[in-house]
Amino acid sequence: MAEKITPRAKDYPQWYLDVVQEAGLADNSDVRGCMVIKPTGYALWEKMQRGLDKLFKDTGHVNAYFPLFIPMSYLAKEEEMAEGFAKECAVVTHYRLKADKGVPLHVDPEAKLEEPLIIRPTSETIIWNTYKKWIQSHADLPLLINQWANVVRWEMRTRLFLRTAEFLWQEGHTAHATGKEAEEETHKMVRVYQQFAEEFMAMPVLVGPKSDGQKFPGAIYTLCIEALMQDGKALQAGTSHFLGQNFAKAFDVKFTTADNKKEYAWATSWGVSTRLIGGLIMTHSDDNGLVVPPRLAPLHVVICPLGRTEAERGPSIAAAEKLAAELRAIPRDDFYGYEPISVKIDTMFDKQPGYRYAEYELRGVPVRVEIGPKDIEKAACAVARRDVPGKDGKKFGIPLADAAGYIDTLLRDIQKSLFEKAKKHRESTTRTANSYDEFKQMIEQPGFIYAHWDGTRETEDKIQEETKATIRCIPFDGPTEPGTCMVTGKPSAKRVVFARAY
Amino acid sequence: MAEKITPRAKDYPQWYLDVVQEAGLADNSDVRGCMVIKPTGYALWEKMQRGLDKLFKDTGHVNAYFPLFIPMSYLAKEEEMAEGFAKECAVVTHYRLKADKGVPLHVDPEAKLEEPLIIRPTSETIIWNTYKKWIQSHADLPLLINQWANVVRWEMRTRLFLRTAEFLWQEGHTAHATGKEAEEETHKMVRVYQQFAEEFMAMPVLVGPKSDGQKFPGAIYTLCIEALMQDGKALQAGTSHFLGQNFAKAFDVKFTTADNKKEYAWATSWGVSTRLIGGLIMTHSDDNGLVVPPRLAPLHVVICPLGRTEAERGPSIAAAEKLAAELRAIPRDDFYGYEPISVKIDTMFDKQPGYRYAEYELRGVPVRVEIGPKDIEKAACAVARRDVPGKDGKKFGIPLADAAGYIDTLLRDIQKSLFEKAKKHRESTTRTANSYDEFKQMIEQPGFIYAHWDGTRETEDKIQEETKATIRCIPFDGPTEPGTCMVTGKPSAKRVVFARAY
């Protein structure tokens, strides 16, 4: 059925690329490291944007747009950031090409910029340079701004969605009058990401700070959501940074407090990217192709009318159209993002039914309805759920009169069921290591490992070097009993979570 | 009241910049020619995106995303395009910065790209390079794709929204099996732009082809929508290009026809940009600030409860909250983009009412409601419409019980009324010139001028040189009687429209 897709058990990385390719999500472009997001992939991203954007607005944020270009000197102003991003910047040095007669198109050497511009790898510097103009008084704070944008990080090893030179993302940049308020924002937004990951993507995540070794350049600390992929590797899915006064100091952003003093503003930044699409794929999809949770599905339901002759097809098509209309008329609610349920009637009658079904399984449509001549006789249809492959996921004899309501309920069930399944997978592969030897054995098997660590960069680096595992996060909701570091025997306040990661 | 804004009669360009600044729409950034789109301006753009995106999807288009970078050699493949855009390209030449100890951050000379990349000024080349992979057979056509993106054109003289080095836009790129079909698409999309301009922006437009002198580099012909600003200058507000087989030939995109022949695919492209925000401002706004048509207003209604004491304010606030809830509960429909009516309750009690009203007039909120102690006595409120300034636009004694319905109707009336007013302005300043002398006199006054032209580039250039007027379009719906060119006396099939333009 799905010979287009390499089975997961055989070669997981190849399976991933096959799903991306065959479900029509993205292509490598001929520009090094840059991807083309194809219509089906972009439709997924649009759904994610809608969901996230609403959560941001519901928590008081507004959108704005800042320049793509960052003068090199801005990056230099925050030392950690300059160090963190210098090695992977696309640099604009000229502003004109020239095509002289008989000479090929070339860069005009006379059009050199006085100062090179880098393509934003992240926008803290250009935004805080702007905030200097916007923030004068405590009355101007908090400033709660988000931007949807493309960014560029010149990565040497790229992989569709997971790591690309250009990617799409959102970056929140907020300014506050107190450190306490900025820290509350940092925590609030990582919880918004958790909500999005769990309620929309049906992808359970751990939430907590990164170790110092893994934090964002320029941050005091970084909180993250960390997901577990089917192959047992971790994926950092979103981060929220408490930036302290680092950027206010670098760009001289001071405000007048209520008692008329001057103080530097406090900052946060937080972002998720098209990487989430990679996470979505590796959380739910299977050997038949893509599986998409209904809340993010661009197409919810495909109806396949069946029939060998025109005479047989006519009533099937009529029933399909009636059901489609009923589905589209279901009142818009939050579950569907206040849009109508999206329904398509498939009419590839020149193909075998099995071929038609496989096509929509490949593309991850959550529910498929089949209506053939025998169903018409019984005024019924068959309904198949994508998340349960094969016979177990297909129910025959659903009365056509009840089908719309049945499918509406089923879509909501699928959403829950996908989350439960992913959570069960995470729980069943999460282990606790009590010695470094035990850890080294465990890390060869998929999943998270809770272990004690002494809190130093040195030990973290040693573990990574020897086992390729990194500290994914120090979870807020993990076990809290103290112990001793599995490597050095020094005291450890609580266990942290290790895994190999994307 | 609005001393922040230079009156239009005094200095129209300064008035424009004042409105952009004071209504919080955009700022110049410190990066040459690049703007920062501030939250109010971006909220307008989001509304425009939603409206346009729905029109595109309703006409069968899907969104995708292509790389920001275009290899220089791609641009070189289409000669007219290379010529048209070479002079204003931002060029990436390096992929790394370096910060050696004790040396300032600098471009790493060892990280030079083999081939320079330009930042997309428009994406025909990178997209058609991709279409080569996607188009094999007539079954792959038509390909109806749109992209929302940022683009860069290194303009020397910039102006917020109207002409900036970086701007946001959408660009449709479609591929078809026949020239006829591609031409139909070109026409269909310019009509979609007209619909958006007139029904959402309340901005009447002329529709028709550009003269050859004004067409897009690489196009066979360009259709446009052309609007008239309050100062009598024209604004090109959107274009739709029939590209023939130019890009298919440049990138070797052939498909197998139904009768098994190989043919080059036919192309269109079409785009509108954040420039539309400039057009919106200069169509409707006044000396008190921004005026926004309700269909694009991020905030529809502001309610100002009034009162000098807490005791007076309490009932006003309670009535405001009740009315806000009623407004938000009005069923979502197409007019409001299937979102609830957006309502804010203003509580700047420390300011004078006049100051509060002026603030929201500045920001263009379509409807303002005032509820004070005397209104409460009568269970009524006052409702002011932003498009009719002063007393004429304010109605007292609207019963609170009827207010929500009244405001819903009023919002729809304002939308119509803004369009009618703009159309009347255009009609009252549109003239017909029968000789070049008459034309030269007329062009010193605002508005469009219909005149005969011999169809040659030479005459067009001469007229532009001597009068600064350009041919805005050859309108589909203009007068059709033939005549003779006002400059050369040669035959002219029909009158074309001239104006000075932004």
CSV table of N, CA and C in Angstrom, one decimal, chain B residues 274-361:
chain,number,residue,atom,x,y,z
B,274,THR,N,2.6,46.1,1.2
B,274,THR,CA,2.3,47.1,2.3
B,274,THR,C,2.1,48.5,1.8
B,275,ARG,N,2.4,48.7,0.5
B,275,ARG,CA,2.1,50.0,-0.1
B,275,ARG,C,0.6,50.3,0.0
B,276,LEU,N,-0.2,49.3,0.0
B,276,LEU,CA,-1.7,49.5,0.1
B,276,LEU,C,-2.0,50.3,1.4
B,277,ILE,N,-1.2,50.1,2.4
B,277,ILE,CA,-1.5,50.9,3.6
B,277,ILE,C,-1.3,52.4,3.4
B,278,GLY,N,-0.3,52.7,2.6
B,278,GLY,CA,-0.2,54.1,2.2
B,278,GLY,C,-1.4,54.6,1.4
B,279,GLY,N,-1.9,53.7,0.5
B,279,GLY,CA,-3.0,54.1,-0.3
B,279,GLY,C,-4.3,54.3,0.5
B,280,LEU,N,-4.4,53.4,1.5
B,280,LEU,CA,-5.6,53.5,2.4
B,280,LEU,C,-5.5,54.8,3.1
B,281,ILE,N,-4.4,55.2,3.7
B,281,ILE,CA,-4.3,56.5,4.4
B,281,ILE,C,-4.6,57.6,3.5
B,282,MET,N,-4.1,57.7,2.3
B,282,MET,CA,-4.3,58.8,1.4
B,282,MET,C,-5.6,58.8,0.7
B,283,THR,N,-6.4,57.8,0.9
B,283,THR,CA,-7.8,57.8,0.4
B,283,THR,C,-8.8,58.3,1.3
B,284,HIS,N,-8.6,58.0,2.6
B,284,HIS,CA,-9.7,58.3,3.6
B,284,HIS,C,-9.3,59.3,4.7
B,285,SER,N,-8.1,59.4,5.1
B,285,SER,CA,-7.8,60.0,6.3
B,285,SER,C,-7.9,61.5,6.2
B,286,ASP,N,-8.0,62.2,7.4
B,286,ASP,CA,-8.2,63.7,7.4
B,286,ASP,C,-7.3,64.4,8.3
B,287,ASP,N,-7.6,65.7,8.6
B,287,ASP,CA,-6.7,66.5,9.4
B,287,ASP,C,-6.7,66.1,10.9
B,288,ASN,N,-7.7,65.2,11.2
B,288,ASN,CA,-7.7,64.7,12.6
B,288,ASN,C,-7.0,63.4,12.8
B,289,GLY,N,-6.5,62.9,11.7
B,289,GLY,CA,-5.7,61.6,11.7
B,289,GLY,C,-6.3,60.5,10.8
B,290,LEU,N,-6.0,59.3,11.2
B,290,LEU,CA,-6.3,58.1,10.4
B,290,LEU,C,-7.8,57.9,10.3
B,291,VAL,N,-8.3,57.5,9.1
B,291,VAL,CA,-9.7,57.0,9.0
B,291,VAL,C,-9.6,55.6,8.3
B,292,VAL,N,-10.1,54.6,9.0
B,292,VAL,CA,-10.0,53.2,8.5
B,292,VAL,C,-11.4,52.7,8.2
B,293,PRO,N,-11.6,52.1,7.0
B,293,PRO,CA,-12.9,51.4,6.7
B,293,PRO,C,-13.1,50.3,7.7
B,294,PRO,N,-14.3,50.1,8.2
B,294,PRO,CA,-14.6,49.1,9.2
B,294,PRO,C,-14.2,47.7,8.8
B,295,ARG,N,-14.2,47.3,7.5
B,295,ARG,CA,-13.8,45.9,7.2
B,295,ARG,C,-12.4,45.7,7.5
B,296,LEU,N,-11.6,46.7,7.5
B,296,LEU,CA,-10.1,46.5,7.8
B,296,LEU,C,-9.7,47.1,9.2
B,297,ALA,N,-10.7,47.6,10.0
B,297,ALA,CA,-10.3,48.2,11.2
B,297,ALA,C,-10.0,47.1,12.3
B,298,PRO,N,-8.7,47.2,12.8
B,298,PRO,CA,-8.4,46.2,13.9
B,298,PRO,C,-9.3,46.5,15.1
B,299,LEU,N,-9.7,47.7,15.4
B,299,LEU,CA,-10.6,48.0,16.5
B,299,LEU,C,-11.8,48.7,15.9
B,300,HIS,N,-13.0,48.2,16.0
B,300,HIS,CA,-14.2,48.8,15.4
B,300,HIS,C,-14.8,49.9,16.2
B,301,VAL,N,-14.9,49.6,17.5
B,301,VAL,CA,-15.6,50.5,18.4
B,301,VAL,C,-14.9,50.8,19.7
B,302,VAL,N,-14.8,52.1,20.0
B,302,VAL,CA,-14.3,52.4,21.4
B,302,VAL,C,-15.4,53.0,22.2
B,303,ILE,N,-15.6,52.6,23.4
B,303,ILE,CA,-16.6,53.1,24.3
B,303,ILE,C,-16.0,53.9,25.4
B,304,CYS,N,-16.3,55.2,25.5
B,304,CYS,CA,-15.8,56.0,26.5
B,304,CYS,C,-16.8,56.3,27.6
B,305,PRO,N,-16.7,55.6,28.7
B,305,PRO,CA,-17.6,55.9,29.8
B,305,PRO,C,-17.1,57.3,30.4
B,306,LEU,N,-18.0,58.1,30.9
B,306,LEU,CA,-17.6,59.4,31.4
B,306,LEU,C,-18.1,59.6,32.8
B,307,GLY,N,-17.6,60.6,33.5
B,307,GLY,CA,-18.0,60.9,34.9
B,307,GLY,C,-16.9,61.6,35.7
B,308,ARG,N,-17.2,62.5,36.5
B,308,ARG,CA,-16.2,63.2,37.3
B,308,ARG,C,-15.8,62.5,38.6
B,309,THR,N,-16.8,61.7,39.1
B,309,THR,CA,-16.5,61.0,40.4
B,309,THR,C,-16.7,59.5,40.2
B,310,GLU,N,-16.2,58.8,41.2
B,310,GLU,CA,-16.3,57.3,41.1
B,310,GLU,C,-17.8,57.0,41.0
B,311,ALA,N,-18.6,57.7,41.8
B,311,ALA,CA,-20.0,57.4,41.8
B,311,ALA,C,-20.7,57.6,40.4
B,312,GLU,N,-20.2,58.6,39.7
B,312,GLU,CA,-20.7,58.8,38.4
B,312,GLU,C,-20.2,57.8,37.4
B,313,ARG,N,-18.9,57.4,37.6
B,313,ARG,CA,-18.3,56.6,36.6
B,313,ARG,C,-18.8,55.1,36.7
B,314,GLY,N,-19.2,54.7,37.9
B,314,GLY,CA,-19.6,53.3,38.0
B,314,GLY,C,-20.7,52.9,37.0
B,315,PRO,N,-21.8,53.6,37.0
B,315,PRO,CA,-22.9,53.2,36.1
B,315,PRO,C,-22.5,53.3,34.6
B,316,SER,N,-21.7,54.3,34.3
B,316,SER,CA,-21.2,54.5,32.9
B,316,SER,C,-20.4,53.3,32.5
B,317,ILE,N,-19.5,52.9,33.4
B,317,ILE,CA,-18.7,51.7,33.1
B,317,ILE,C,-19.5,50.4,32.9
B,318,ALA,N,-20.5,50.3,33.8
B,318,ALA,CA,-21.3,49.1,33.8
B,318,ALA,C,-22.1,49.1,32.4
B,319,ALA,N,-22.6,50.2,32.0
B,319,ALA,CA,-23.3,50.3,30.7
B,319,ALA,C,-22.4,50.0,29.6
B,320,ALA,N,-21.1,50.5,29.7
B,320,ALA,CA,-20.2,50.3,28.6
B,320,ALA,C,-19.9,48.8,28.5
B,321,GLU,N,-19.7,48.2,29.6
B,321,GLU,CA,-19.4,46.7,29.6
B,321,GLU,C,-20.6,45.9,29.0
B,322,LYS,N,-21.8,46.3,29.4
B,322,LYS,CA,-22.9,45.6,28.8
B,322,LYS,C,-23.0,45.8,27.3
B,323,LEU,N,-22.8,47.0,26.8
B,323,LEU,CA,-22.8,47.2,25.4
B,323,LEU,C,-21.7,46.5,24.7
B,324,ALA,N,-20.5,46.5,25.3
B,324,ALA,CA,-19.4,45.8,24.7
B,324,ALA,C,-19.7,44.3,24.5
B,325,ALA,N,-20.3,43.7,25.5
B,325,ALA,CA,-20.6,42.3,25.5
B,325,ALA,C,-21.7,42.1,24.4
B,326,GLU,N,-22.7,43.0,24.2
B,326,GLU,CA,-23.7,42.8,23.2
B,326,GLU,C,-23.0,42.9,21.8
B,327,LEU,N,-22.1,43.9,21.7
B,327,LEU,CA,-21.4,44.0,20.4
B,327,LEU,C,-20.6,42.8,20.0
B,328,ARG,N,-19.9,42.3,21.0
B,328,ARG,CA,-19.1,41.1,20.7
B,328,ARG,C,-19.9,39.8,20.4
B,329,ALA,N,-21.2,39.9,20.9
B,329,ALA,CA,-22.0,38.7,20.7
B,329,ALA,C,-22.7,38.7,19.3
B,330,ILE,N,-22.6,39.8,18.6
B,330,ILE,CA,-23.2,39.9,17.3
B,330,ILE,C,-22.6,38.7,16.4
B,331,PRO,N,-23.5,37.9,15.7
B,331,PRO,CA,-23.0,36.8,15.0
B,331,PRO,C,-21.9,37.1,14.0
B,332,ARG,N,-20.8,36.3,14.0
B,332,ARG,CA,-19.7,36.5,13.1
B,332,ARG,C,-20.1,36.4,11.7
B,333,ASP,N,-19.8,37.3,10.8
B,333,ASP,CA,-20.1,37.1,9.4
B,333,ASP,C,-19.0,37.6,8.6
B,334,ASP,N,-19.2,37.5,7.2
B,334,ASP,CA,-18.2,37.8,6.3
B,334,ASP,C,-17.7,39.3,6.4
B,335,PHE,N,-18.6,40.2,6.7
B,335,PHE,CA,-18.3,41.6,6.8
B,335,PHE,C,-17.2,41.8,7.9
B,336,TYR,N,-17.2,41.1,9.0
B,336,TYR,CA,-16.2,41.2,10.0
B,336,TYR,C,-15.2,40.1,9.9
B,337,GLY,N,-15.1,39.4,8.7
B,337,GLY,CA,-14.1,38.4,8.6
B,337,GLY,C,-14.3,37.2,9.5
B,338,TYR,N,-15.5,37.0,9.9
B,338,TYR,CA,-15.8,35.9,10.8
B,338,TYR,C,-15.1,36.0,12.1
B,339,GLU,N,-14.8,37.2,12.5
B,339,GLU,CA,-14.3,37.5,13.9
B,339,GLU,C,-15.3,38.3,14.6
B,340,PRO,N,-15.3,38.3,15.9
B,340,PRO,CA,-16.2,39.1,16.6
B,340,PRO,C,-15.9,40.6,16.4
B,341,ILE,N,-16.9,41.5,16.5
B,341,ILE,CA,-16.7,42.9,16.5
B,341,ILE,C,-15.7,43.2,17.6
B,342,SER,N,-14.7,44.1,17.2
B,342,SER,CA,-13.6,44.4,18.2
B,342,SER,C,-14.0,45.7,18.9
B,343,VAL,N,-14.1,45.6,20.3
B,343,VAL,CA,-14.5,46.7,21.1
B,343,VAL,C,-13.5,47.0,22.2
B,344,LYS,N,-13.3,48.2,22.5
B,344,LYS,CA,-12.4,48.6,23.6
B,344,LYS,C,-13.2,49.6,24.5
B,345,ILE,N,-13.0,49.4,25.8
B,345,ILE,CA,-13.6,50.4,26.7
B,345,ILE,C,-12.4,51.3,27.2
B,346,ASP,N,-12.5,52.5,26.9
B,346,ASP,CA,-11.4,53.5,27.3
B,346,ASP,C,-11.7,53.9,28.7
B,347,THR,N,-10.6,53.9,29.5
B,347,THR,CA,-10.8,54.4,30.9
B,347,THR,C,-9.8,55.4,31.3
B,348,MET,N,-9.4,56.3,30.4
B,348,MET,CA,-8.4,57.4,30.7
B,348,MET,C,-9.2,58.5,31.4
B,349,PHE,N,-9.7,58.2,32.6
B,349,PHE,CA,-10.5,59.2,33.3
B,349,PHE,C,-9.7,60.4,33.8
B,350,ASP,N,-8.4,60.2,33.8
B,350,ASP,CA,-7.5,61.3,34.2
B,350,ASP,C,-7.4,62.4,33.1
B,351,LYS,N,-7.8,62.1,31.9
B,351,LYS,CA,-7.8,63.0,30.8
B,351,LYS,C,-9.2,63.6,30.6
B,352,GLN,N,-9.2,64.8,30.0
B,352,GLN,CA,-10.4,65.4,29.5
B,352,GLN,C,-11.1,64.6,28.4
B,353,PRO,N,-12.4,64.5,28.4
B,353,PRO,CA,-13.1,63.8,27.3
B,353,PRO,C,-12.6,64.2,25.9
B,354,GLY,N,-12.4,65.5,25.7
B,354,GLY,CA,-12.0,65.9,24.4
B,354,GLY,C,-10.6,65.3,24.0
B,355,TYR,N,-9.7,65.1,24.9
B,355,TYR,CA,-8.5,64.5,24.7
B,355,TYR,C,-8.7,63.0,24.3
B,356,ARG,N,-9.5,62.4,25.1
B,356,ARG,CA,-9.8,61.0,24.8
B,356,ARG,C,-10.4,60.8,23.4
B,357,TYR,N,-11.3,61.6,23.1
B,357,TYR,CA,-11.9,61.4,21.8
B,357,TYR,C,-10.9,61.6,20.7
B,358,ALA,N,-10.1,62.7,20.8
B,358,ALA,CA,-9.1,63.0,19.8
B,358,ALA,C,-8.1,61.9,19.6
B,359,GLU,N,-7.7,61.2,20.7
B,359,GLU,CA,-6.8,60.1,20.6
B,359,GLU,C,-7.3,59.0,19.7
B,360,TYR,N,-8.6,58.7,19.8
B,360,TYR,CA,-9.2,57.6,19.0
B,360,TYR,C,-9.5,58.0,17.6
B,361,GLU,N,-9.8,59.3,17.5
B,361,GLU,CA,-9.9,59.9,16.1
B,361,GLU,C,-8.6,59.8,15.4
